[in-house]
Amino acid sequence: MHKYSDIDNTDLRILSLLIENAALPYTEIGKRVFVSGGTVHVRMKKLEQMGIVKGSQLVIDPTKLGWDISAFLGIYLDKSSLYEQVATELEGIPEVVNIHYTTGIYSIFLKIVCRDTGHLREILHDKIQKVNGIQRTETFISLEERINRSIPLAES
């Protein structure tokens, strides 16, 4: 059972096709799920209004543009009540690409992407560690991203 009763298997098949290739025209999606392109458009608008579809974006490989370091940071806060303030400041750092409020030993777990280790040091030392409310950080450099995918929705 889906969280939203207004979603059916056709919606899930449409989403699955777009997750695989966001540039796929609605007419082609319609052919594959046996509805018109207009129906796909209407359903996508419905999914956007429901907040299920939050937008679309172009996915690039940062390493091909010279951004060779991906790192994860575990952040200890002075107090958990500072989360909103700290997260807002972290959002202002362009190299921060994901922020998660977590349970466990870290209050925040985030991902940053940098050009090289010098750039990583600059971001850590000159930006992240100067955010008020951050007690300390632990950094984990990623050696390889093996998988980055969406949740499975439906057979397409």
CSV table of N, CA and C in Angstrom, one decimal:
chain,number,residue,atom,x,y,z
A,1,MET,N,0.8,-1.2,0.0
A,1,MET,CA,0.0,0.0,0.0
A,1,MET,C,0.9,1.2,0.0
A,2,HIS,N,0.6,2.2,-0.9
A,2,HIS,CA,1.4,3.4,-0.9
A,2,HIS,C,0.9,4.4,0.1
A,3,LYS,N,1.8,5.3,0.5
A,3,LYS,CA,1.4,6.3,1.5
A,3,LYS,C,0.3,7.2,1.0
A,4,TYR,N,0.3,7.5,-0.3
A,4,TYR,CA,-0.7,8.3,-0.9
A,4,TYR,C,-1.6,7.3,-1.7
A,5,SER,N,-2.9,7.3,-1.4
A,5,SER,CA,-3.8,6.5,-2.1
A,5,SER,C,-4.1,6.9,-3.5
A,6,ASP,N,-3.6,8.2,-3.9
A,6,ASP,CA,-3.8,8.7,-5.2
A,6,ASP,C,-2.8,8.2,-6.2
A,7,ILE,N,-1.8,7.4,-5.7
A,7,ILE,CA,-0.7,7.0,-6.6
A,7,ILE,C,-1.1,5.5,-7.0
A,8,ASP,N,-0.9,5.3,-8.3
A,8,ASP,CA,-1.2,3.9,-8.8
A,8,ASP,C,0.1,3.4,-9.5
A,9,ASN,N,0.0,2.2,-10.0
A,9,ASN,CA,1.2,1.6,-10.7
A,9,ASN,C,1.6,2.4,-11.9
A,10,THR,N,0.7,3.0,-12.6
A,10,THR,CA,1.1,3.8,-13.8
A,10,THR,C,1.9,5.0,-13.3
A,11,ASP,N,1.6,5.7,-12.2
A,11,ASP,CA,2.4,6.7,-11.7
A,11,ASP,C,3.8,6.2,-11.4
A,12,LEU,N,3.8,5.0,-10.7
A,12,LEU,CA,5.1,4.5,-10.3
A,12,LEU,C,6.0,4.1,-11.6
A,13,ARG,N,5.3,3.6,-12.6
A,13,ARG,CA,6.1,3.3,-13.8
A,13,ARG,C,6.6,4.5,-14.5
A,14,ILE,N,5.8,5.6,-14.5
A,14,ILE,CA,6.2,6.9,-15.1
A,14,ILE,C,7.5,7.4,-14.3
A,15,LEU,N,7.4,7.4,-13.0
A,15,LEU,CA,8.5,7.8,-12.1
A,15,LEU,C,9.7,7.0,-12.4
A,16,SER,N,9.6,5.7,-12.5
A,16,SER,CA,10.7,4.8,-12.7
A,16,SER,C,11.4,5.1,-14.0
A,17,LEU,N,10.6,5.4,-15.1
A,17,LEU,CA,11.2,5.7,-16.4
A,17,LEU,C,12.0,7.0,-16.3
A,18,LEU,N,11.4,8.0,-15.6
A,18,LEU,CA,12.1,9.3,-15.5
A,18,LEU,C,13.3,9.3,-14.6
A,19,ILE,N,13.3,8.4,-13.5
A,19,ILE,CA,14.5,8.2,-12.7
A,19,ILE,C,15.6,7.7,-13.5
A,20,GLU,N,15.3,6.8,-14.4
A,20,GLU,CA,16.3,6.2,-15.3
A,20,GLU,C,16.8,7.1,-16.3
A,21,ASN,N,15.9,8.0,-16.9
A,21,ASN,CA,16.3,9.0,-17.9
A,21,ASN,C,15.3,10.2,-17.8
A,22,ALA,N,15.7,11.2,-17.1
A,22,ALA,CA,14.9,12.4,-16.9
A,22,ALA,C,14.6,13.2,-18.2
A,23,ALA,N,15.4,12.9,-19.2
A,23,ALA,CA,15.2,13.6,-20.5
A,23,ALA,C,14.2,12.9,-21.4
A,24,LEU,N,13.7,11.8,-21.0
A,24,LEU,CA,12.7,11.1,-21.8
A,24,LEU,C,11.5,11.9,-22.0
A,25,PRO,N,11.1,12.1,-23.3
A,25,PRO,CA,9.9,12.9,-23.6
A,25,PRO,C,8.6,12.2,-23.0
A,26,TYR,N,7.7,13.0,-22.6
A,26,TYR,CA,6.4,12.5,-22.1
A,26,TYR,C,5.7,11.6,-23.1
A,27,THR,N,5.8,11.9,-24.4
A,27,THR,CA,5.2,11.1,-25.5
A,27,THR,C,5.8,9.7,-25.5
A,28,GLU,N,7.1,9.6,-25.3
A,28,GLU,CA,7.8,8.3,-25.2
A,28,GLU,C,7.4,7.5,-24.0
A,29,ILE,N,7.3,8.2,-22.9
A,29,ILE,CA,6.9,7.6,-21.6
A,29,ILE,C,5.4,7.0,-21.8
A,30,GLY,N,4.6,7.9,-22.4
A,30,GLY,CA,3.2,7.5,-22.6
A,30,GLY,C,3.1,6.2,-23.4
A,31,LYS,N,3.9,6.1,-24.5
A,31,LYS,CA,3.9,4.8,-25.3
A,31,LYS,C,4.3,3.6,-24.4
A,32,ARG,N,5.3,3.8,-23.6
A,32,ARG,CA,5.8,2.7,-22.8
A,32,ARG,C,4.8,2.3,-21.7
A,33,VAL,N,4.0,3.2,-21.2
A,33,VAL,CA,3.1,2.8,-20.1
A,33,VAL,C,1.6,2.8,-20.6
A,34,PHE,N,1.5,3.0,-21.9
A,34,PHE,CA,0.2,2.8,-22.6
A,34,PHE,C,-0.8,3.9,-22.2
A,35,VAL,N,-0.4,5.2,-22.1
A,35,VAL,CA,-1.3,6.3,-21.9
A,35,VAL,C,-0.7,7.4,-22.8
A,36,SER,N,-1.5,8.5,-23.0
A,36,SER,CA,-1.1,9.6,-23.8
A,36,SER,C,0.0,10.4,-23.1
A,37,GLY,N,0.8,11.2,-23.9
A,37,GLY,CA,1.7,12.1,-23.4
A,37,GLY,C,1.1,13.1,-22.5
A,38,GLY,N,-0.1,13.6,-22.9
A,38,GLY,CA,-0.9,14.5,-22.0
A,38,GLY,C,-1.2,13.9,-20.7
A,39,THR,N,-1.6,12.7,-20.6
A,39,THR,CA,-1.8,12.0,-19.4
A,39,THR,C,-0.6,12.0,-18.5
A,40,VAL,N,0.6,11.7,-19.1
A,40,VAL,CA,1.8,11.7,-18.4
A,40,VAL,C,2.0,13.1,-17.8
A,41,HIS,N,1.8,14.1,-18.6
A,41,HIS,CA,2.0,15.5,-18.1
A,41,HIS,C,1.1,15.8,-16.9
A,42,VAL,N,-0.2,15.4,-17.0
A,42,VAL,CA,-1.1,15.7,-15.9
A,42,VAL,C,-0.7,14.9,-14.7
A,43,ARG,N,-0.3,13.7,-14.8
A,43,ARG,CA,0.1,12.9,-13.7
A,43,ARG,C,1.4,13.4,-13.0
A,44,MET,N,2.3,13.9,-13.8
A,44,MET,CA,3.5,14.5,-13.3
A,44,MET,C,3.2,15.8,-12.5
A,45,LYS,N,2.3,16.6,-13.0
A,45,LYS,CA,1.8,17.8,-12.3
A,45,LYS,C,1.2,17.4,-10.9
A,46,LYS,N,0.4,16.3,-10.9
A,46,LYS,CA,-0.2,15.8,-9.7
A,46,LYS,C,0.9,15.4,-8.7
A,47,LEU,N,1.9,14.7,-9.2
A,47,LEU,CA,3.0,14.2,-8.3
A,47,LEU,C,3.8,15.4,-7.8
A,48,GLU,N,4.0,16.4,-8.6
A,48,GLU,CA,4.7,17.6,-8.1
A,48,GLU,C,3.8,18.3,-7.0
A,49,GLN,N,2.5,18.5,-7.2
A,49,GLN,CA,1.7,19.1,-6.2
A,49,GLN,C,1.6,18.3,-4.9
A,50,MET,N,1.8,17.0,-5.0
A,50,MET,CA,1.8,16.2,-3.8
A,50,MET,C,3.1,16.2,-3.1
A,51,GLY,N,4.1,16.8,-3.7
A,51,GLY,CA,5.4,16.9,-3.1
A,51,GLY,C,6.3,15.7,-3.3
A,52,ILE,N,5.8,14.7,-4.1
A,52,ILE,CA,6.6,13.5,-4.4
A,52,ILE,C,7.7,13.8,-5.4
A,53,VAL,N,7.4,14.6,-6.4
A,53,VAL,CA,8.4,15.0,-7.4
A,53,VAL,C,8.8,16.4,-6.9
A,54,LYS,N,10.1,16.6,-6.6
A,54,LYS,CA,10.6,17.9,-6.1
A,54,LYS,C,11.3,18.7,-7.1
A,55,GLY,N,11.4,18.2,-8.3
A,55,GLY,CA,12.1,18.9,-9.4
A,55,GLY,C,12.9,17.9,-10.2
A,56,SER,N,13.7,18.5,-11.1
A,56,SER,CA,14.6,17.6,-11.9
A,56,SER,C,16.0,18.3,-11.9
A,57,GLN,N,17.0,17.5,-12.2
A,57,GLN,CA,18.3,18.1,-12.2
A,57,GLN,C,19.2,17.3,-13.1
A,58,LEU,N,20.2,18.0,-13.6
A,58,LEU,CA,21.2,17.4,-14.5
A,58,LEU,C,22.3,16.7,-13.6
A,59,VAL,N,22.6,15.5,-13.7
A,59,VAL,CA,23.6,14.8,-12.9
A,59,VAL,C,24.9,14.8,-13.7
A,60,ILE,N,25.9,15.3,-13.0
A,60,ILE,CA,27.2,15.4,-13.7
A,60,ILE,C,28.2,14.6,-12.9
A,61,ASP,N,29.3,14.3,-13.5
A,61,ASP,CA,30.4,13.6,-12.8
A,61,ASP,C,31.4,14.7,-12.4
A,62,PRO,N,31.5,15.0,-11.1
A,62,PRO,CA,32.4,16.1,-10.7
A,62,PRO,C,33.9,15.8,-11.0
A,63,THR,N,34.2,14.6,-11.0
A,63,THR,CA,35.7,14.2,-11.2
A,63,THR,C,36.1,14.6,-12.6
A,64,LYS,N,35.1,14.6,-13.6
A,64,LYS,CA,35.4,15.0,-15.0
A,64,LYS,C,35.7,16.5,-15.1
A,65,LEU,N,35.3,17.2,-14.1
A,65,LEU,CA,35.4,18.7,-14.1
A,65,LEU,C,36.5,19.1,-13.1
A,66,GLY,N,37.3,18.1,-12.6
A,66,GLY,CA,38.4,18.4,-11.7
A,66,GLY,C,38.1,18.5,-10.2
A,67,TRP,N,36.9,18.0,-9.8
A,67,TRP,CA,36.6,17.9,-8.4
A,67,TRP,C,36.8,16.5,-8.0
A,68,ASP,N,38.0,16.2,-7.6
A,68,ASP,CA,38.4,14.8,-7.4
A,68,ASP,C,38.2,14.2,-6.0
A,69,ILE,N,37.8,15.1,-5.0
A,69,ILE,CA,37.7,14.6,-3.6
A,69,ILE,C,36.2,14.7,-3.2
A,70,SER,N,35.7,13.5,-2.8
A,70,SER,CA,34.4,13.5,-2.1
A,70,SER,C,34.7,13.0,-0.6
A,71,ALA,N,34.2,13.7,0.3
A,71,ALA,CA,34.4,13.4,1.7
A,71,ALA,C,33.1,13.5,2.5
A,72,PHE,N,33.1,12.7,3.5
A,72,PHE,CA,31.9,12.8,4.5
A,72,PHE,C,32.4,13.3,5.8
A,73,LEU,N,31.6,14.1,6.4
A,73,LEU,CA,32.0,14.7,7.7
A,73,LEU,C,31.0,14.3,8.8
A,74,GLY,N,31.5,13.8,9.8
A,74,GLY,CA,30.6,13.6,11.0
A,74,GLY,C,30.9,14.8,11.9
A,75,ILE,N,29.8,15.5,12.2
A,75,ILE,CA,29.9,16.8,13.0
A,75,ILE,C,29.3,16.6,14.4
A,76,TYR,N,30.1,17.0,15.4
A,76,TYR,CA,29.6,17.1,16.7
A,76,TYR,C,29.2,18.5,17.0
A,77,LEU,N,28.0,18.7,17.5
A,77,LEU,CA,27.5,20.0,17.9
A,77,LEU,C,27.7,20.3,19.4
A,78,ASP,N,27.9,21.6,19.7
A,78,ASP,CA,27.9,21.9,21.1
A,78,ASP,C,26.6,21.5,21.8
A,79,LYS,N,25.5,21.8,21.2
A,79,LYS,CA,24.2,21.4,21.7
A,79,LYS,C,23.3,21.0,20.5
A,80,SER,N,22.5,20.0,20.6
A,80,SER,CA,21.6,19.6,19.5
A,80,SER,C,20.6,20.7,19.1
A,81,SER,N,20.3,21.6,20.0
A,81,SER,CA,19.4,22.6,19.7
A,81,SER,C,20.0,23.6,18.7
A,82,LEU,N,21.3,23.5,18.4
A,82,LEU,CA,21.9,24.4,17.4
A,82,LEU,C,21.8,23.9,16.0
A,83,TYR,N,21.2,22.7,15.8
A,83,TYR,CA,21.1,22.1,14.5
A,83,TYR,C,20.6,23.1,13.4
A,84,GLU,N,19.5,23.7,13.6
A,84,GLU,CA,18.9,24.6,12.5
A,84,GLU,C,19.9,25.7,12.2
A,85,GLN,N,20.5,26.3,13.2
A,85,GLN,CA,21.4,27.4,12.9
A,85,GLN,C,22.6,26.9,12.2
A,86,VAL,N,23.2,25.8,12.6
A,86,VAL,CA,24.4,25.2,12.0
A,86,VAL,C,24.1,24.8,10.6
A,87,ALA,N,23.0,24.1,10.4
A,87,ALA,CA,22.6,23.6,9.1
A,87,ALA,C,22.4,24.7,8.1
A,88,THR,N,21.8,25.8,8.5
A,88,THR,CA,21.6,27.0,7.7
A,88,THR,C,22.9,27.5,7.2
A,89,GLU,N,23.9,27.6,8.2
A,89,GLU,CA,25.2,28.1,7.8
A,89,GLU,C,25.9,27.2,6.8
A,90,LEU,N,25.8,25.9,7.1
A,90,LEU,CA,26.4,24.9,6.2
A,90,LEU,C,25.9,25.0,4.8
A,91,GLU,N,24.6,25.2,4.7
A,91,GLU,CA,23.9,25.4,3.4
A,91,GLU,C,24.6,26.4,2.5
A,92,GLY,N,25.2,27.4,3.2
A,92,GLY,CA,25.8,28.5,2.4
A,92,GLY,C,27.2,28.2,1.9
A,93,ILE,N,27.7,27.0,2.2
A,93,ILE,CA,29.0,26.6,1.7
A,93,ILE,C,28.7,25.7,0.4
A,94,PRO,N,29.1,26.2,-0.8
A,94,PRO,CA,28.7,25.5,-2.0
A,94,PRO,C,29.3,24.1,-2.1
A,95,GLU,N,30.4,23.8,-1.5
A,95,GLU,CA,31.0,22.5,-1.6
A,95,GLU,C,30.2,21.4,-0.8
A,96,VAL,N,29.3,21.9,0.1
A,96,VAL,CA,28.5,21.0,0.9
A,96,VAL,C,27.3,20.6,0.0
A,97,VAL,N,27.3,19.3,-0.3
A,97,VAL,CA,26.2,18.8,-1.3
A,97,VAL,C,25.1,18.0,-0.6
A,98,ASN,N,25.3,17.5,0.6
A,98,ASN,CA,24.3,16.8,1.3
A,98,ASN,C,24.4,17.1,2.8
A,99,ILE,N,23.3,17.3,3.5
A,99,ILE,CA,23.4,17.5,5.0
A,99,ILE,C,22.3,16.5,5.6
A,100,HIS,N,22.7,15.8,6.6
A,100,HIS,CA,21.7,14.9,7.2
A,100,HIS,C,21.8,15.1,8.7
A,101,TYR,N,20.6,15.2,9.4
A,101,TYR,CA,20.5,15.3,10.8
A,101,TYR,C,20.4,13.9,11.3
A,102,THR,N,21.3,13.4,12.1
A,102,THR,CA,21.4,12.0,12.4
A,102,THR,C,21.3,11.6,13.9
A,103,THR,N,21.0,10.3,14.1
A,103,THR,CA,21.1,9.8,15.4
A,103,THR,C,22.6,9.2,15.5
A,104,GLY,N,23.0,8.7,16.7
A,104,GLY,CA,24.3,8.2,16.8
A,104,GLY,C,25.3,9.2,17.4
A,105,ILE,N,26.6,8.9,17.1
A,105,ILE,CA,27.6,9.8,17.7
A,105,ILE,C,27.7,11.2,17.1
A,106,TYR,N,27.3,11.3,15.8
A,106,TYR,CA,27.3,12.6,15.2
A,106,TYR,C,25.9,13.2,15.2
A,107,SER,N,25.9,14.5,15.3
A,107,SER,CA,24.6,15.2,15.2
A,107,SER,C,24.3,15.5,13.7
A,108,ILE,N,25.3,15.7,12.9
A,108,ILE,CA,25.2,16.0,11.5
A,108,ILE,C,26.2,15.1,10.7
A,109,PHE,N,25.7,14.6,9.6
A,109,PHE,CA,26.6,13.9,8.7
A,109,PHE,C,26.4,14.5,7.3
A,110,LEU,N,27.5,15.0,6.7
A,110,LEU,CA,27.4,15.7,5.5
A,110,LEU,C,28.4,15.2,4.5
A,111,LYS,N,28.1,15.5,3.2
A,111,LYS,CA,29.1,15.2,2.1
A,111,LYS,C,29.5,16.5,1.5
A,112,ILE,N,30.8,16.6,1.2
A,112,ILE,CA,31.4,17.7,0.5
A,112,ILE,C,32.2,17.2,-0.7
A,113,VAL,N,32.3,18.0,-1.7
A,113,VAL,CA,33.1,17.7,-2.9
A,113,VAL,C,34.1,18.8,-3.1
A,114,CYS,N,35.3,18.5,-3.3
A,114,CYS,CA,36.4,19.4,-3.4
A,114,CYS,C,37.3,19.1,-4.6
A,115,ARG,N,38.1,20.1,-5.0
A,115,ARG,CA,39.0,19.8,-6.2
A,115,ARG,C,40.1,18.9,-5.8
A,116,ASP,N,40.7,19.1,-4.6
A,116,ASP,CA,41.9,18.4,-4.2
A,116,ASP,C,42.0,18.5,-2.7
A,117,THR,N,43.1,17.9,-2.1
A,117,THR,CA,43.2,17.9,-0.7
A,117,THR,C,43.5,19.3,-0.1
A,118,GLY,N,44.1,20.2,-0.9
A,118,GLY,CA,44.3,21.5,-0.4
A,118,GLY,C,43.0,22.3,-0.3
A,119,HIS,N,42.1,22.0,-1.3
A,119,HIS,CA,40.8,22.6,-1.3
A,119,HIS,C,40.0,22.1,-0.1
A,120,LEU,N,40.1,20.7,0.1
A,120,LEU,CA,39.4,20.1,1.3
A,120,LEU,C,39.9,20.7,2.6
A,121,ARG,N,41.2,20.9,2.7
A,121,ARG,CA,41.7,21.6,3.9
A,121,ARG,C,41.1,23.0,4.1
A,122,GLU,N,41.0,23.7,3.0
A,122,GLU,CA,40.5,25.1,3.1
A,122,GLU,C,39.0,25.1,3.5
A,123,ILE,N,38.2,24.2,2.9
A,123,ILE,CA,36.8,24.1,3.3
A,123,ILE,C,36.6,23.7,4.8
A,124,LEU,N,37.4,22.7,5.2
A,124,LEU,CA,37.3,22.3,6.6
A,124,LEU,C,37.8,23.4,7.5
A,125,HIS,N,39.0,23.9,7.3
A,125,HIS,CA,39.6,24.8,8.3
A,125,HIS,C,39.0,26.2,8.2
A,126,ASP,N,38.8,26.7,7.0
A,126,ASP,CA,38.3,28.1,6.9
A,126,ASP,C,36.8,28.3,6.8
A,127,LYS,N,36.1,27.3,6.6
A,127,LYS,CA,34.6,27.4,6.5
A,127,LYS,C,33.9,26.6,7.5
A,128,ILE,N,34.0,25.3,7.4
A,128,ILE,CA,33.1,24.4,8.3
A,128,ILE,C,33.5,24.5,9.7
A,129,GLN,N,34.7,24.4,10.1
A,129,GLN,CA,35.1,24.5,11.5
A,129,GLN,C,35.0,25.8,12.1
A,130,LYS,N,34.7,26.8,11.3
A,130,LYS,CA,34.4,28.2,11.9
A,130,LYS,C,32.9,28.5,12.1
A,131,VAL,N,32.1,27.5,11.8
A,131,VAL,CA,30.7,27.7,12.0
A,131,VAL,C,30.4,27.6,13.5
A,132,ASN,N,29.7,28.6,14.0
A,132,ASN,CA,29.4,28.6,15.5
A,132,ASN,C,28.5,27.4,15.8
A,133,GLY,N,28.8,26.7,16.9
A,133,GLY,CA,28.0,25.6,17.3
A,133,GLY,C,28.6,24.3,17.0
A,134,ILE,N,29.6,24.2,16.1
A,134,ILE,CA,30.3,23.0,15.7
A,134,ILE,C,31.4,22.8,16.8
A,135,GLN,N,31.3,21.7,17.5
A,135,GLN,CA,32.3,21.4,18.5
A,135,GLN,C,33.6,20.8,17.8
A,136,ARG,N,33.4,19.8,17.0
A,136,ARG,CA,34.5,19.2,16.2
A,136,ARG,C,33.9,18.3,15.1
A,137,THR,N,34.8,17.9,14.2
A,137,THR,CA,34.4,17.1,13.0
A,137,THR,C,35.3,15.9,12.9
A,138,GLU,N,34.8,14.9,12.2
A,138,GLU,CA,35.6,13.8,11.8
A,138,GLU,C,35.4,13.6,10.3
A,139,THR,N,36.5,13.5,9.5
A,139,THR,CA,36.4,13.5,8.0
A,139,THR,C,36.8,12.1,7.5
A,140,PHE,N,36.0,11.7,6.5
A,140,PHE,CA,36.2,10.4,5.9
A,140,PHE,C,36.2,10.7,4.4
A,141,ILE,N,37.4,10.4,3.8
A,141,ILE,CA,37.5,10.6,2.3
A,141,ILE,C,37.0,9.4,1.6
A,142,SER,N,36.2,9.6,0.6
A,142,SER,CA,35.7,8.5,-0.2
A,142,SER,C,36.7,8.1,-1.3
A,143,LEU,N,37.0,6.8,-1.4
A,143,LEU,CA,37.9,6.3,-2.4
A,143,LEU,C,37.2,6.0,-3.7
A,144,GLU,N,35.9,5.7,-3.6
A,144,GLU,CA,35.1,5.3,-4.7
A,144,GLU,C,33.6,5.3,-4.4
A,145,GLU,N,32.8,5.9,-5.3
A,145,GLU,CA,31.4,5.8,-5.1
A,145,GLU,C,30.9,4.7,-6.0
A,146,ARG,N,30.5,3.6,-5.4
A,146,ARG,CA,30.2,2.4,-6.1
A,146,ARG,C,28.7,2.5,-6.7
A,147,ILE,N,27.9,3.1,-5.9
A,147,ILE,CA,26.5,3.1,-6.3
A,147,ILE,C,25.8,4.4,-5.8
A,148,ASN,N,24.9,4.9,-6.6
A,148,ASN,CA,24.2,6.1,-6.2
A,148,ASN,C,22.9,6.0,-7.0
A,149,ARG,N,21.8,5.5,-6.4
A,149,ARG,CA,20.6,5.3,-7.1
A,149,ARG,C,19.4,5.7,-6.2
A,150,SER,N,18.3,5.7,-6.9
A,150,SER,CA,17.0,6.0,-6.3
A,150,SER,C,16.4,4.7,-5.7
A,151,ILE,N,15.3,4.8,-5.0
A,151,ILE,CA,14.6,3.6,-4.5
A,151,ILE,C,13.9,2.9,-5.6
A,152,PRO,N,13.8,1.6,-5.6
A,152,PRO,CA,13.0,0.9,-6.6
A,152,PRO,C,11.5,1.2,-6.5
A,153,LEU,N,10.9,1.5,-7.6
A,153,LEU,CA,9.5,1.9,-7.6
A,153,LEU,C,8.6,0.8,-8.3
A,154,ALA,N,8.9,0.5,-9.5
A,154,ALA,CA,8.0,-0.4,-10.2
A,154,ALA,C,8.8,-1.0,-11.4
A,155,GLU,N,8.3,-2.1,-11.9
A,155,GLU,CA,8.8,-2.7,-13.2
A,155,GLU,C,8.5,-1.7,-14.3
A,156,SER,N,9.5,-1.4,-15.1
A,156,SER,CA,9.2,-0.5,-16.2
A,156,SER,C,9.4,-1.1,-17.6
